[in-house]
mmCIF file of C-alpha atoms in Angstrom:
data_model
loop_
_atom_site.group_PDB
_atom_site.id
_atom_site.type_symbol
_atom_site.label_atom_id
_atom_site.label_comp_id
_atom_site.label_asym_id
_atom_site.label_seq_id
_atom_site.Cartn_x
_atom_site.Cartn_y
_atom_site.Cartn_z
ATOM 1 C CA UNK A 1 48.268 130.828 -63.192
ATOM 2 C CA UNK A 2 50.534 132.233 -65.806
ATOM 3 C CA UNK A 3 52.337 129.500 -68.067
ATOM 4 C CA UNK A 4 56.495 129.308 -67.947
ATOM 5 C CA UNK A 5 58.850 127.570 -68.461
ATOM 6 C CA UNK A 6 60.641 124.806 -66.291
ATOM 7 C CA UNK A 7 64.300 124.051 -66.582
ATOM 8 C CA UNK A 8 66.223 122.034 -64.256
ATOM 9 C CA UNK A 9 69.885 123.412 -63.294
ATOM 10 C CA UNK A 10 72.061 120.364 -62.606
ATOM 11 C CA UNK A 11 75.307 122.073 -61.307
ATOM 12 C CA UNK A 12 75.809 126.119 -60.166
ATOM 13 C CA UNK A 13 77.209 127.311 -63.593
ATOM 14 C CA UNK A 14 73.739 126.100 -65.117
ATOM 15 C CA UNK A 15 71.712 127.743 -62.325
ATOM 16 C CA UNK A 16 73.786 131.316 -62.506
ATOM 17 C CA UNK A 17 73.877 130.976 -66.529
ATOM 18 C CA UNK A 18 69.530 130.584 -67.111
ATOM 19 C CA UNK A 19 69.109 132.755 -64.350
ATOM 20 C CA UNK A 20 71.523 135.679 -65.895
ATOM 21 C CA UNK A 21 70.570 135.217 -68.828
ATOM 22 C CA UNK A 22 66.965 136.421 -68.147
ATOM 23 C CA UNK A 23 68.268 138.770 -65.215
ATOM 24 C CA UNK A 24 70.263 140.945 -67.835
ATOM 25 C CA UNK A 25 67.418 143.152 -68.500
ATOM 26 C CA UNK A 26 65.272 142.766 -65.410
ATOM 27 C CA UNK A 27 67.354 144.134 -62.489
ATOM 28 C CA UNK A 28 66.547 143.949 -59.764
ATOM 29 C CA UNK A 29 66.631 140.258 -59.480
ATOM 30 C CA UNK A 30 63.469 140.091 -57.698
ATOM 31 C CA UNK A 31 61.427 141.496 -60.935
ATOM 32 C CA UNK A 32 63.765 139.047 -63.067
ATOM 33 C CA UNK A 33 61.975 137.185 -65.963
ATOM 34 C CA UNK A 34 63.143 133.825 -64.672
ATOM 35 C CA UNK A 35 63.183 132.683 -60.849
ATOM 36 C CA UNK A 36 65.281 130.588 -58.410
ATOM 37 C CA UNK A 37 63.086 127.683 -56.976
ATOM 38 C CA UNK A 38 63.847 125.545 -53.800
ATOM 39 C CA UNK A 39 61.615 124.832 -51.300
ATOM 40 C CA UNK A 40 58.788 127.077 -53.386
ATOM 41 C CA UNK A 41 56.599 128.195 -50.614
ATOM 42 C CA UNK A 42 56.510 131.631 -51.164
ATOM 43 C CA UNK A 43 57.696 131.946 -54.968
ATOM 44 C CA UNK A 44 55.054 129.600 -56.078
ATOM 45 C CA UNK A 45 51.851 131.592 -53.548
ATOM 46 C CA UNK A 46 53.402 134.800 -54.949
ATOM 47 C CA UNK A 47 52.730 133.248 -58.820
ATOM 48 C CA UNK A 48 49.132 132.055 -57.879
ATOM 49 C CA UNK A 49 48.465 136.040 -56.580
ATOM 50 C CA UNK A 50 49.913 137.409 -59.780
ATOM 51 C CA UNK A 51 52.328 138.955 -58.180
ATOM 52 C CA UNK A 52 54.826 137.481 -59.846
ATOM 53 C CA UNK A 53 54.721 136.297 -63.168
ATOM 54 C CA UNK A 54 58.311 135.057 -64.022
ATOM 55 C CA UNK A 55 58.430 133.941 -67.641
ATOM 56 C CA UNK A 56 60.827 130.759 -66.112
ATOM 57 C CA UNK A 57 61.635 129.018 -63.499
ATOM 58 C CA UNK A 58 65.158 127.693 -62.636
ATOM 59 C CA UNK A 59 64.702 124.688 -60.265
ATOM 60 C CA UNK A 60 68.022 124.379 -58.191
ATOM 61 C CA UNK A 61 67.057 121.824 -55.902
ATOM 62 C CA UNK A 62 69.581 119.519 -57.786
ATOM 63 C CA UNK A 63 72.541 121.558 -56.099
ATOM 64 C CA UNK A 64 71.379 120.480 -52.258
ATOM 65 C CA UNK A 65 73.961 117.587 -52.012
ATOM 66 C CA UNK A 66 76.786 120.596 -52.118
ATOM 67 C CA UNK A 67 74.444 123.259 -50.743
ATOM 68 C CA UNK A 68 72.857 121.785 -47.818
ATOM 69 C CA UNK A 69 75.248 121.030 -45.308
ATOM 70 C CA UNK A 70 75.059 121.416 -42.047
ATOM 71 C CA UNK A 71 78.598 121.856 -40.198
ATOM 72 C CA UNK A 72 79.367 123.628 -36.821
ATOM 73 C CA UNK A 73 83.150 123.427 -36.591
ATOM 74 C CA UNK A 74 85.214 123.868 -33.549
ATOM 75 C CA UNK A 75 84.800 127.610 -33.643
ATOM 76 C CA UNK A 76 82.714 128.146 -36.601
ATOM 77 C CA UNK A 77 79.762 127.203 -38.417
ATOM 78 C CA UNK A 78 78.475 126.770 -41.887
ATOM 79 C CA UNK A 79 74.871 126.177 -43.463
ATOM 80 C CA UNK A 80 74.342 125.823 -46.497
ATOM 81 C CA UNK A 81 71.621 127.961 -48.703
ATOM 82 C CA UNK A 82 69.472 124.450 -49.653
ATOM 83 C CA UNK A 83 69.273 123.068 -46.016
ATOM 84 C CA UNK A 84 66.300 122.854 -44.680
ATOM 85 C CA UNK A 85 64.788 125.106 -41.612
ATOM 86 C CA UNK A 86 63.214 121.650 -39.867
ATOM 87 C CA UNK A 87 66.859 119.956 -40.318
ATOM 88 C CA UNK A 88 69.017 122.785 -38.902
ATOM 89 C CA UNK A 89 66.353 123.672 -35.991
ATOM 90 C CA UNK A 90 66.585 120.223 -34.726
ATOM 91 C CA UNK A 91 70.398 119.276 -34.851
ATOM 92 C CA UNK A 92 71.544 119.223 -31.847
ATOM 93 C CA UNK A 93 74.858 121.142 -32.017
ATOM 94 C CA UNK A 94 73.067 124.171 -33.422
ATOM 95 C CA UNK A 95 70.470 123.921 -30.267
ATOM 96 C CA UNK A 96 73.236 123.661 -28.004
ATOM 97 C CA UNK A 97 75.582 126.418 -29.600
ATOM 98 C CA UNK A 98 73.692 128.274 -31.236
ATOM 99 C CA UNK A 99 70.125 128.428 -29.618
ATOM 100 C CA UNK A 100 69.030 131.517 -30.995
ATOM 101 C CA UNK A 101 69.653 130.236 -34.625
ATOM 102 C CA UNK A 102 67.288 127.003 -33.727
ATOM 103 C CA UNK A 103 64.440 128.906 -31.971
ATOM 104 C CA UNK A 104 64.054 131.304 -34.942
ATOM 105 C CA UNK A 105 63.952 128.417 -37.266
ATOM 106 C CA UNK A 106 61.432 126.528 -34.941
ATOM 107 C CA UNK A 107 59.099 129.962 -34.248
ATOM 108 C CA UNK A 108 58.593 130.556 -37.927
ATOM 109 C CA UNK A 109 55.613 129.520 -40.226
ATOM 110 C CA UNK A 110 54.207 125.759 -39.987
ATOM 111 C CA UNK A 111 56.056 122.276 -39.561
ATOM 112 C CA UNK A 112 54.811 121.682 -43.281
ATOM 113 C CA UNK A 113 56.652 124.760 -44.118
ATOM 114 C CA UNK A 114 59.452 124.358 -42.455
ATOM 115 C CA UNK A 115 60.453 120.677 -44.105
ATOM 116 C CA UNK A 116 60.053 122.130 -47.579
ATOM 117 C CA UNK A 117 61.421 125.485 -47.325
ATOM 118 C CA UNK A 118 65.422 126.276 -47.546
ATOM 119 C CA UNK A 119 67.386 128.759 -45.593
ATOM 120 C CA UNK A 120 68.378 131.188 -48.866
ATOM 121 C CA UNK A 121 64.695 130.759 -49.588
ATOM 122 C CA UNK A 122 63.640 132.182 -46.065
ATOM 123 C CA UNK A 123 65.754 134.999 -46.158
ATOM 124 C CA UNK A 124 64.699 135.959 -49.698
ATOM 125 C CA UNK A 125 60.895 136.264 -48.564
ATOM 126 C CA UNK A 126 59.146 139.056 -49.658
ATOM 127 C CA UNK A 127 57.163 141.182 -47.091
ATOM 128 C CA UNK A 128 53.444 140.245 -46.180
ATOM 129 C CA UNK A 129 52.154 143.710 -46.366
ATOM 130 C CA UNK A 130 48.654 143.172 -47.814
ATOM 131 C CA UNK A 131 49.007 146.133 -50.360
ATOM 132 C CA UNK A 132 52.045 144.558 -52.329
ATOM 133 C CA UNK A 133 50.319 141.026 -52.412
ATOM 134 C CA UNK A 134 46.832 142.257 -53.529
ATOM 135 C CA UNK A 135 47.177 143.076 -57.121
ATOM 136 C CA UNK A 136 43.613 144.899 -56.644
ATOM 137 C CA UNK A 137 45.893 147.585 -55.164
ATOM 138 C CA UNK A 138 47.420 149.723 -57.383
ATOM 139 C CA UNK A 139 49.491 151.606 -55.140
ATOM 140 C CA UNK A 140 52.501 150.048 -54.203
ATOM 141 C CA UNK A 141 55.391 151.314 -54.664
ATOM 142 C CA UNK A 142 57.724 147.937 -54.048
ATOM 143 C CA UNK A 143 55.458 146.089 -57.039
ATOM 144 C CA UNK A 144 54.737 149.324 -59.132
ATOM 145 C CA UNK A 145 57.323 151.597 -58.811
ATOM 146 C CA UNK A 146 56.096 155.446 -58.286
ATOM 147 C CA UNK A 147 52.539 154.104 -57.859
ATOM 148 C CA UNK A 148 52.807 155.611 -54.088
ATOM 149 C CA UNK A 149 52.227 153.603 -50.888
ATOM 150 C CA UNK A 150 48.434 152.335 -50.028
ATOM 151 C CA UNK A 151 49.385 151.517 -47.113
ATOM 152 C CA UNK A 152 50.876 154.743 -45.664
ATOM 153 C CA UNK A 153 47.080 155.917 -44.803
ATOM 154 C CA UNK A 154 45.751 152.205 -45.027
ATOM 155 C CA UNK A 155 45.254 149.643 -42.427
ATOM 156 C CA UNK A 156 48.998 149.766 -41.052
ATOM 157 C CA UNK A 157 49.084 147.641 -38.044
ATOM 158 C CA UNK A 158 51.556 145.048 -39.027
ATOM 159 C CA UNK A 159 53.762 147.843 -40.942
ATOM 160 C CA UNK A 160 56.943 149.173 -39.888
ATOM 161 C CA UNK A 161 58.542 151.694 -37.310
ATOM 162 C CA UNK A 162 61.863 151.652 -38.086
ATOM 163 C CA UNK A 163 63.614 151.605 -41.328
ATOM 164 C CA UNK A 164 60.931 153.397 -43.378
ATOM 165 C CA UNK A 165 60.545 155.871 -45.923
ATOM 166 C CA UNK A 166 58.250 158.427 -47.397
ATOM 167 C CA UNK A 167 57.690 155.322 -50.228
ATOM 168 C CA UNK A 168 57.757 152.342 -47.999
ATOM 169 C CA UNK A 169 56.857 150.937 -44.560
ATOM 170 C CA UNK A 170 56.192 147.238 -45.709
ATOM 171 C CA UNK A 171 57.966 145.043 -42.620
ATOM 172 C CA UNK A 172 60.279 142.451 -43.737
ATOM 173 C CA UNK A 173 58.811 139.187 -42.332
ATOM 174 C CA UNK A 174 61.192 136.546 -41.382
ATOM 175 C CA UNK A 175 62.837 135.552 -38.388
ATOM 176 C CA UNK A 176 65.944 133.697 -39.533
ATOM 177 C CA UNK A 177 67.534 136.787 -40.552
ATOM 178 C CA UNK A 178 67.807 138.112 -37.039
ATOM 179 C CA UNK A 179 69.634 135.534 -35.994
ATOM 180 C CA UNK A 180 72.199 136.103 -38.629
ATOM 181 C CA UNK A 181 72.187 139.506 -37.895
ATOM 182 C CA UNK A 182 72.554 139.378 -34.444
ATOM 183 C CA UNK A 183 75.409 136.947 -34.992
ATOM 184 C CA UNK A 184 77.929 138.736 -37.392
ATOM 185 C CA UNK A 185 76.708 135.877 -40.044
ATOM 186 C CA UNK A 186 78.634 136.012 -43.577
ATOM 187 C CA UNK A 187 76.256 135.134 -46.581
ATOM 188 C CA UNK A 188 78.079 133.135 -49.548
ATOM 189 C CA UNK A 189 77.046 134.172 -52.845
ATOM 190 C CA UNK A 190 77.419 132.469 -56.382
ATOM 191 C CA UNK A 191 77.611 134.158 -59.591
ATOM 192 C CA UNK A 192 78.913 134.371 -62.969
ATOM 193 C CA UNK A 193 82.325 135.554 -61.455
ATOM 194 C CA UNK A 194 82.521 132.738 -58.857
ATOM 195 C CA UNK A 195 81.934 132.970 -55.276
ATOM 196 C CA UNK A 196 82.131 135.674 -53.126
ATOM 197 C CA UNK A 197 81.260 137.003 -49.574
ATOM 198 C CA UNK A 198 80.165 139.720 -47.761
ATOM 199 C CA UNK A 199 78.249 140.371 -44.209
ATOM 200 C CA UNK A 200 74.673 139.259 -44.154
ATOM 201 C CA UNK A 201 73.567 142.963 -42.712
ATOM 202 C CA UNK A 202 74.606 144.247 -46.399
ATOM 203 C CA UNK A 203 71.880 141.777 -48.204
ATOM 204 C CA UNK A 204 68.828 143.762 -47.602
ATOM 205 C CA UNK A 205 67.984 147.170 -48.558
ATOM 206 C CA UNK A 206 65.808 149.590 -46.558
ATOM 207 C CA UNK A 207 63.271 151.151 -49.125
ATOM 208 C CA UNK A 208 64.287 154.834 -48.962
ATOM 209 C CA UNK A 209 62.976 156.362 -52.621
ATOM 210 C CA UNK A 210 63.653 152.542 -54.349
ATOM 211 C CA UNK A 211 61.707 150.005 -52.468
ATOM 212 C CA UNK A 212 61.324 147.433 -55.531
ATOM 213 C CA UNK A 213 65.248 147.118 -55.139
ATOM 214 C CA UNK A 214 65.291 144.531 -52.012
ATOM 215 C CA UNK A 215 68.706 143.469 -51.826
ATOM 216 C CA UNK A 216 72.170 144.064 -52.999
ATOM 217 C CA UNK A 217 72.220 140.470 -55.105
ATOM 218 C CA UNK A 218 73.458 141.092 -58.989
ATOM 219 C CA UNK A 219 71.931 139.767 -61.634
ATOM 220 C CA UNK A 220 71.976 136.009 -61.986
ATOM 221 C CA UNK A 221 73.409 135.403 -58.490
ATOM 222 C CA UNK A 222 72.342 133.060 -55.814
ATOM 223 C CA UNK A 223 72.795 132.868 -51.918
ATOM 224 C CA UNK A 224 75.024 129.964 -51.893
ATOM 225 C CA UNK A 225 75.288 129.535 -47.716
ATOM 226 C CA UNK A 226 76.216 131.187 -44.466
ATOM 227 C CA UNK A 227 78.718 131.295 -42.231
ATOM 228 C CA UNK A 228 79.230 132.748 -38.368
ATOM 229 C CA UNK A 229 82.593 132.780 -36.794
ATOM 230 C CA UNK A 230 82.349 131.861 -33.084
ATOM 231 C CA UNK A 231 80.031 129.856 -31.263
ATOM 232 C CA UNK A 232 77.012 131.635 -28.630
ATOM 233 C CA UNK A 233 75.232 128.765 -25.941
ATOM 234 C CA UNK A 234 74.030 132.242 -24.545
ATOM 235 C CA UNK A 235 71.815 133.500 -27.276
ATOM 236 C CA UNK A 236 68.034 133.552 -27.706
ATOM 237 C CA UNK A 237 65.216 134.760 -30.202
ATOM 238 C CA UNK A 238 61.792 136.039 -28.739
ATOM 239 C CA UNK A 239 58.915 136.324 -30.554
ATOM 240 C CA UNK A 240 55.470 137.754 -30.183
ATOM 241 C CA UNK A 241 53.110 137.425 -32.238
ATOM 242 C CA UNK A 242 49.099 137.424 -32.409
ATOM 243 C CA UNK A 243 48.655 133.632 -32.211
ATOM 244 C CA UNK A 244 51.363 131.329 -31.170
ATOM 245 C CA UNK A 245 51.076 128.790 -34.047
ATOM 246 C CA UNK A 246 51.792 129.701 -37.811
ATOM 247 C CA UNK A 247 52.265 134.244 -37.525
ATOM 248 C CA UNK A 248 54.685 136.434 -38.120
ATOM 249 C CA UNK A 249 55.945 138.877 -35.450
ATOM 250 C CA UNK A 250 54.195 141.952 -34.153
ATOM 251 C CA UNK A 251 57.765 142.194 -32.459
ATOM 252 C CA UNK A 252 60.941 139.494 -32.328
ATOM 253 C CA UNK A 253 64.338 140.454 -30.626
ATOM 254 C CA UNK A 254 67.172 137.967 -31.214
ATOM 255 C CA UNK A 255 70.345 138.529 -28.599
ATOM 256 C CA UNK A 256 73.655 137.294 -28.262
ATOM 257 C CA UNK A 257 76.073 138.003 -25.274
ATOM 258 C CA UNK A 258 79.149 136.844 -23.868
ATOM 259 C CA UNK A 259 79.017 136.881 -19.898
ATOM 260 C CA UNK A 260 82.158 136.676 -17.897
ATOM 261 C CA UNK A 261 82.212 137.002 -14.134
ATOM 262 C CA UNK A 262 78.922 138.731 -14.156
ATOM 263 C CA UNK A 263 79.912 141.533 -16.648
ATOM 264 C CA UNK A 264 78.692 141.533 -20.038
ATOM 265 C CA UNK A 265 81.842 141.209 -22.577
ATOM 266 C CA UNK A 266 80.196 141.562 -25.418
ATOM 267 C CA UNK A 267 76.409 142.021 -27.002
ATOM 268 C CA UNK A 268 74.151 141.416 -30.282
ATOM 269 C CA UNK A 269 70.983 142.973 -30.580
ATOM 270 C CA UNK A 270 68.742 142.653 -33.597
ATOM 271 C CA UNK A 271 65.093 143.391 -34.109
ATOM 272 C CA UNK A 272 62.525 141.642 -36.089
ATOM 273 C CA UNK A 273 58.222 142.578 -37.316
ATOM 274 C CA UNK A 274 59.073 146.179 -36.464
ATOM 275 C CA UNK A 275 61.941 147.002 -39.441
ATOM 276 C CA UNK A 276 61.562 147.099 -43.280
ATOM 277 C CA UNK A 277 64.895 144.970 -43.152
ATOM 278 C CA UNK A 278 67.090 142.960 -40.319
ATOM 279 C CA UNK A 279 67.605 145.222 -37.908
ATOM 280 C CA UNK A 280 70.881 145.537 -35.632
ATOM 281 C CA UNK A 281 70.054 148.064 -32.891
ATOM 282 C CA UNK A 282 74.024 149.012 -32.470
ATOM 283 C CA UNK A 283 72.748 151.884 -30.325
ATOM 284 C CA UNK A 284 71.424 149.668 -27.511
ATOM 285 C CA UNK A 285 74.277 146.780 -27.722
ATOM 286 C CA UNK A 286 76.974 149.655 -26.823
ATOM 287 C CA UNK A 287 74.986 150.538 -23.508
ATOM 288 C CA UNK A 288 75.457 146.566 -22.610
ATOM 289 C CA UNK A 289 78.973 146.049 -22.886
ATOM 290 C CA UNK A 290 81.404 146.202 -19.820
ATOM 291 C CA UNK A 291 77.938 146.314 -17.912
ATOM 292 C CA UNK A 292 76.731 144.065 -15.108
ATOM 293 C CA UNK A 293 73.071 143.380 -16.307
ATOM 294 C CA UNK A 294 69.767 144.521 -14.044
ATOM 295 C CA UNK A 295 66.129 145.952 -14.982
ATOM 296 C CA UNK A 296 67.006 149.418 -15.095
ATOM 297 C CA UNK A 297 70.010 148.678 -17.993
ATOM 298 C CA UNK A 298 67.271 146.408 -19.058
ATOM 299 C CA UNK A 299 64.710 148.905 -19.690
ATOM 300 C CA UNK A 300 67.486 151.885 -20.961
ATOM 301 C CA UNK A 301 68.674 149.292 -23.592
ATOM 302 C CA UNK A 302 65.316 149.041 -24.900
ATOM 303 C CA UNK A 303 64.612 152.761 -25.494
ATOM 304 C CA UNK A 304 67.826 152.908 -27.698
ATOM 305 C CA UNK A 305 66.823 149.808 -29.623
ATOM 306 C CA UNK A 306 63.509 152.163 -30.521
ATOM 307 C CA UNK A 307 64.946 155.419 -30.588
ATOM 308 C CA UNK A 308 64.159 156.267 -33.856
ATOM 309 C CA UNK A 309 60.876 154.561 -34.336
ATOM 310 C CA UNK A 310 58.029 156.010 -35.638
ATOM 311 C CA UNK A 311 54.382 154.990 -35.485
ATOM 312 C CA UNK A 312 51.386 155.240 -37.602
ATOM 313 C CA UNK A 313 47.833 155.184 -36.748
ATOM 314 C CA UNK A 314 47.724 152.027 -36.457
ATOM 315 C CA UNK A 315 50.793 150.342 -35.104
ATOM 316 C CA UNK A 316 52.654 152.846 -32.697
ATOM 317 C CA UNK A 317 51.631 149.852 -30.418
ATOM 318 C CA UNK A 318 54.621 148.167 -31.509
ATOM 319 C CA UNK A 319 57.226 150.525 -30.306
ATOM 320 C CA UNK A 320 55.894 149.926 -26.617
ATOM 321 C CA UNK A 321 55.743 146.206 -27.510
ATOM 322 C CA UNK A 322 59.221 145.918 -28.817
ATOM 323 C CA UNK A 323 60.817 147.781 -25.711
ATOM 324 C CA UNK A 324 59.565 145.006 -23.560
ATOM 325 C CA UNK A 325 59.951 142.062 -26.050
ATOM 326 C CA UNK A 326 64.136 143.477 -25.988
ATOM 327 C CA UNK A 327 64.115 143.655 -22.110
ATOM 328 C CA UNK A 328 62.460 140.151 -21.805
ATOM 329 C CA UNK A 329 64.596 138.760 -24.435
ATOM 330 C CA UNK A 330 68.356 140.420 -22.415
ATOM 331 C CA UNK A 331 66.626 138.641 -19.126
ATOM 332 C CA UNK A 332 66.197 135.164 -20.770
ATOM 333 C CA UNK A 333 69.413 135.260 -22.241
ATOM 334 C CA UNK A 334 71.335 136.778 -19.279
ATOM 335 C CA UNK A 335 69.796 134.232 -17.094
ATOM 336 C CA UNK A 336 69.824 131.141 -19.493
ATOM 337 C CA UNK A 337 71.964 127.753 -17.850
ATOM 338 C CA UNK A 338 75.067 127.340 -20.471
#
């Protein structure tokens, strides 16, 4: 590994100063000279693969006791960036109100993983296409810009369908994004001009002809925490995946609706393994609402969630897959005891 330097940030103007400070001349923020670090378990792999090779590291896990709450109002709820995926998966009020934010946290990577990493961390992973963390690779556009894209004619199984580009089709790999997506979440960002907010579906960029750009973050800022307005018992995330301990999705589907009398008031549907970013399938949400759920809306919902995918050679598999991991996921939620 690559020496650096360590330096301890104590309170968020420290953090948002080193961190800028470096940024200035290094946007985007994810090819910064200096780095965030929290929980560290996918900053610190990416340093051992030379993939990264930030000349500091900022170490904000002084911040947690104002960044790590946990607190599900009456109608609202709020998470802070530094709390940790094992603490929010198992509180109780976020199972019980907000089940699809829980089972997303408890589906992704390994118990270890999950009590060290944080919830800005997660949603700041980098993809786990092969070709951008094998530095053997030279082509890849995301870590060398206008290299080209290995993995366009590589092996593409775990790539994306939807979302891609004629530079890009690495998948975005987590599964706590989906939830926010689904759920109209706000992320809370801190920088040198304060705080500000904005809707979580504007973080992440889809690659078009500037995949190393990732997300919409300035220089020097920080996810801060989260917040979703409204509460949703009837809400679940599906995953499959090729083992069911420790992967990342082939295909995930988190949903949200609101049921009354049978009819479907209203209706979140994201999509996750299958999208080089969060993915909100609009398209297939409209067909649900004002509808009285059965197989066949089932199965029409799903085609409009994948109406624009495209396959490669060798994952068009996941365009059948998702169709049926978004119809299972509508009956489990539709059916669900609340």
């Amino acid at each position: 590994m690559r020496s650096f330097l360590y330096q301890r940030a104590t309170d968020p103007g420290m953090a948002v100063q080193a961190l800028s400070a470096a940024a200035a001349a290094n946007n985007p923020m994810t090819q910064a000279a200096a780095q965030p670090l929290a929980g560290g378990t996918t900053l610190i792999d990416l340093m051992k693969l030379d993939v990264m090779r930030p000349a500091a590291i900022v170490d904000i896990n002084p911040l947690a006791q104002g960044w790590s709450g946990i607190e599900p109002g009456g109608e609202n709820l709020r998470l802070g960036a530094l709390a940790k995926m094992s603490d929010v998966a198992a509180h109780a009020d976020i199972q019980r109100q907000y089940p699809v934010i829980a089972n997303s946290l408890k589906l992704a990577a390994s118990a270890q993983l999950r009590n060290m990493a944080t919830l800005g961390g997660n949603v700041m992973q980098r993809t786990r296409c092969s070709y951008f963390r094998d530095i053997s690779y030279e082509n890849c556009n995301k870590r060398n810009p206008g290299s080209g894209c290995a993995a366009m004619e590589g092996f593409n199984r775990m790539h994306a369908v939807l979302g891609t580009s004629d530079q890009c089709i690495a998948t975005y790999p987590g599964d706590f994004a989906q939830a926010l997506i689904a759920l109209d979440a706000m992320v809370e960002i801190t920088g040198k001009a304060g705080t500000r907010s904005m809707p979580f579906a504007q973080l992440h960029k889809a690659p078009a002809s500037s995949p190393e750009i990732e997300t919409t973050l300035r220089p020097g800022e920080l996810i801060s925490g989260f917040t979703v307005s409204g509460r949703w018992p009837r809400s679940v995330y599906l995953k499959v995946r090729d083992r069911q301990s420790y992967e990342f999705a082939l295909s995930s589907a988190a949903i949200a609706l609101d049921v009354r009398n049978g009819v479907i008031d209203d209706a979140r549907v994201a999509l996750g393994g299958v999208a080089t970013v969060p993915w909100r399938a609009r398209e297939a949400e409209a067909l649900l609402k004002g509808q009285r759920f059965d197989d066949d809306l089932a199965r029409r919902v799903a085609d409009a969630a994948f109406a624009g995918a495209s396959g490669r050679q060798h994952n068009s598999f996941k365009i059948a897959l998702g169709k049926r991991v978004v119809a299972r996921a509508l009956q489990q939620a539709v059916t669900m005891e609340i």
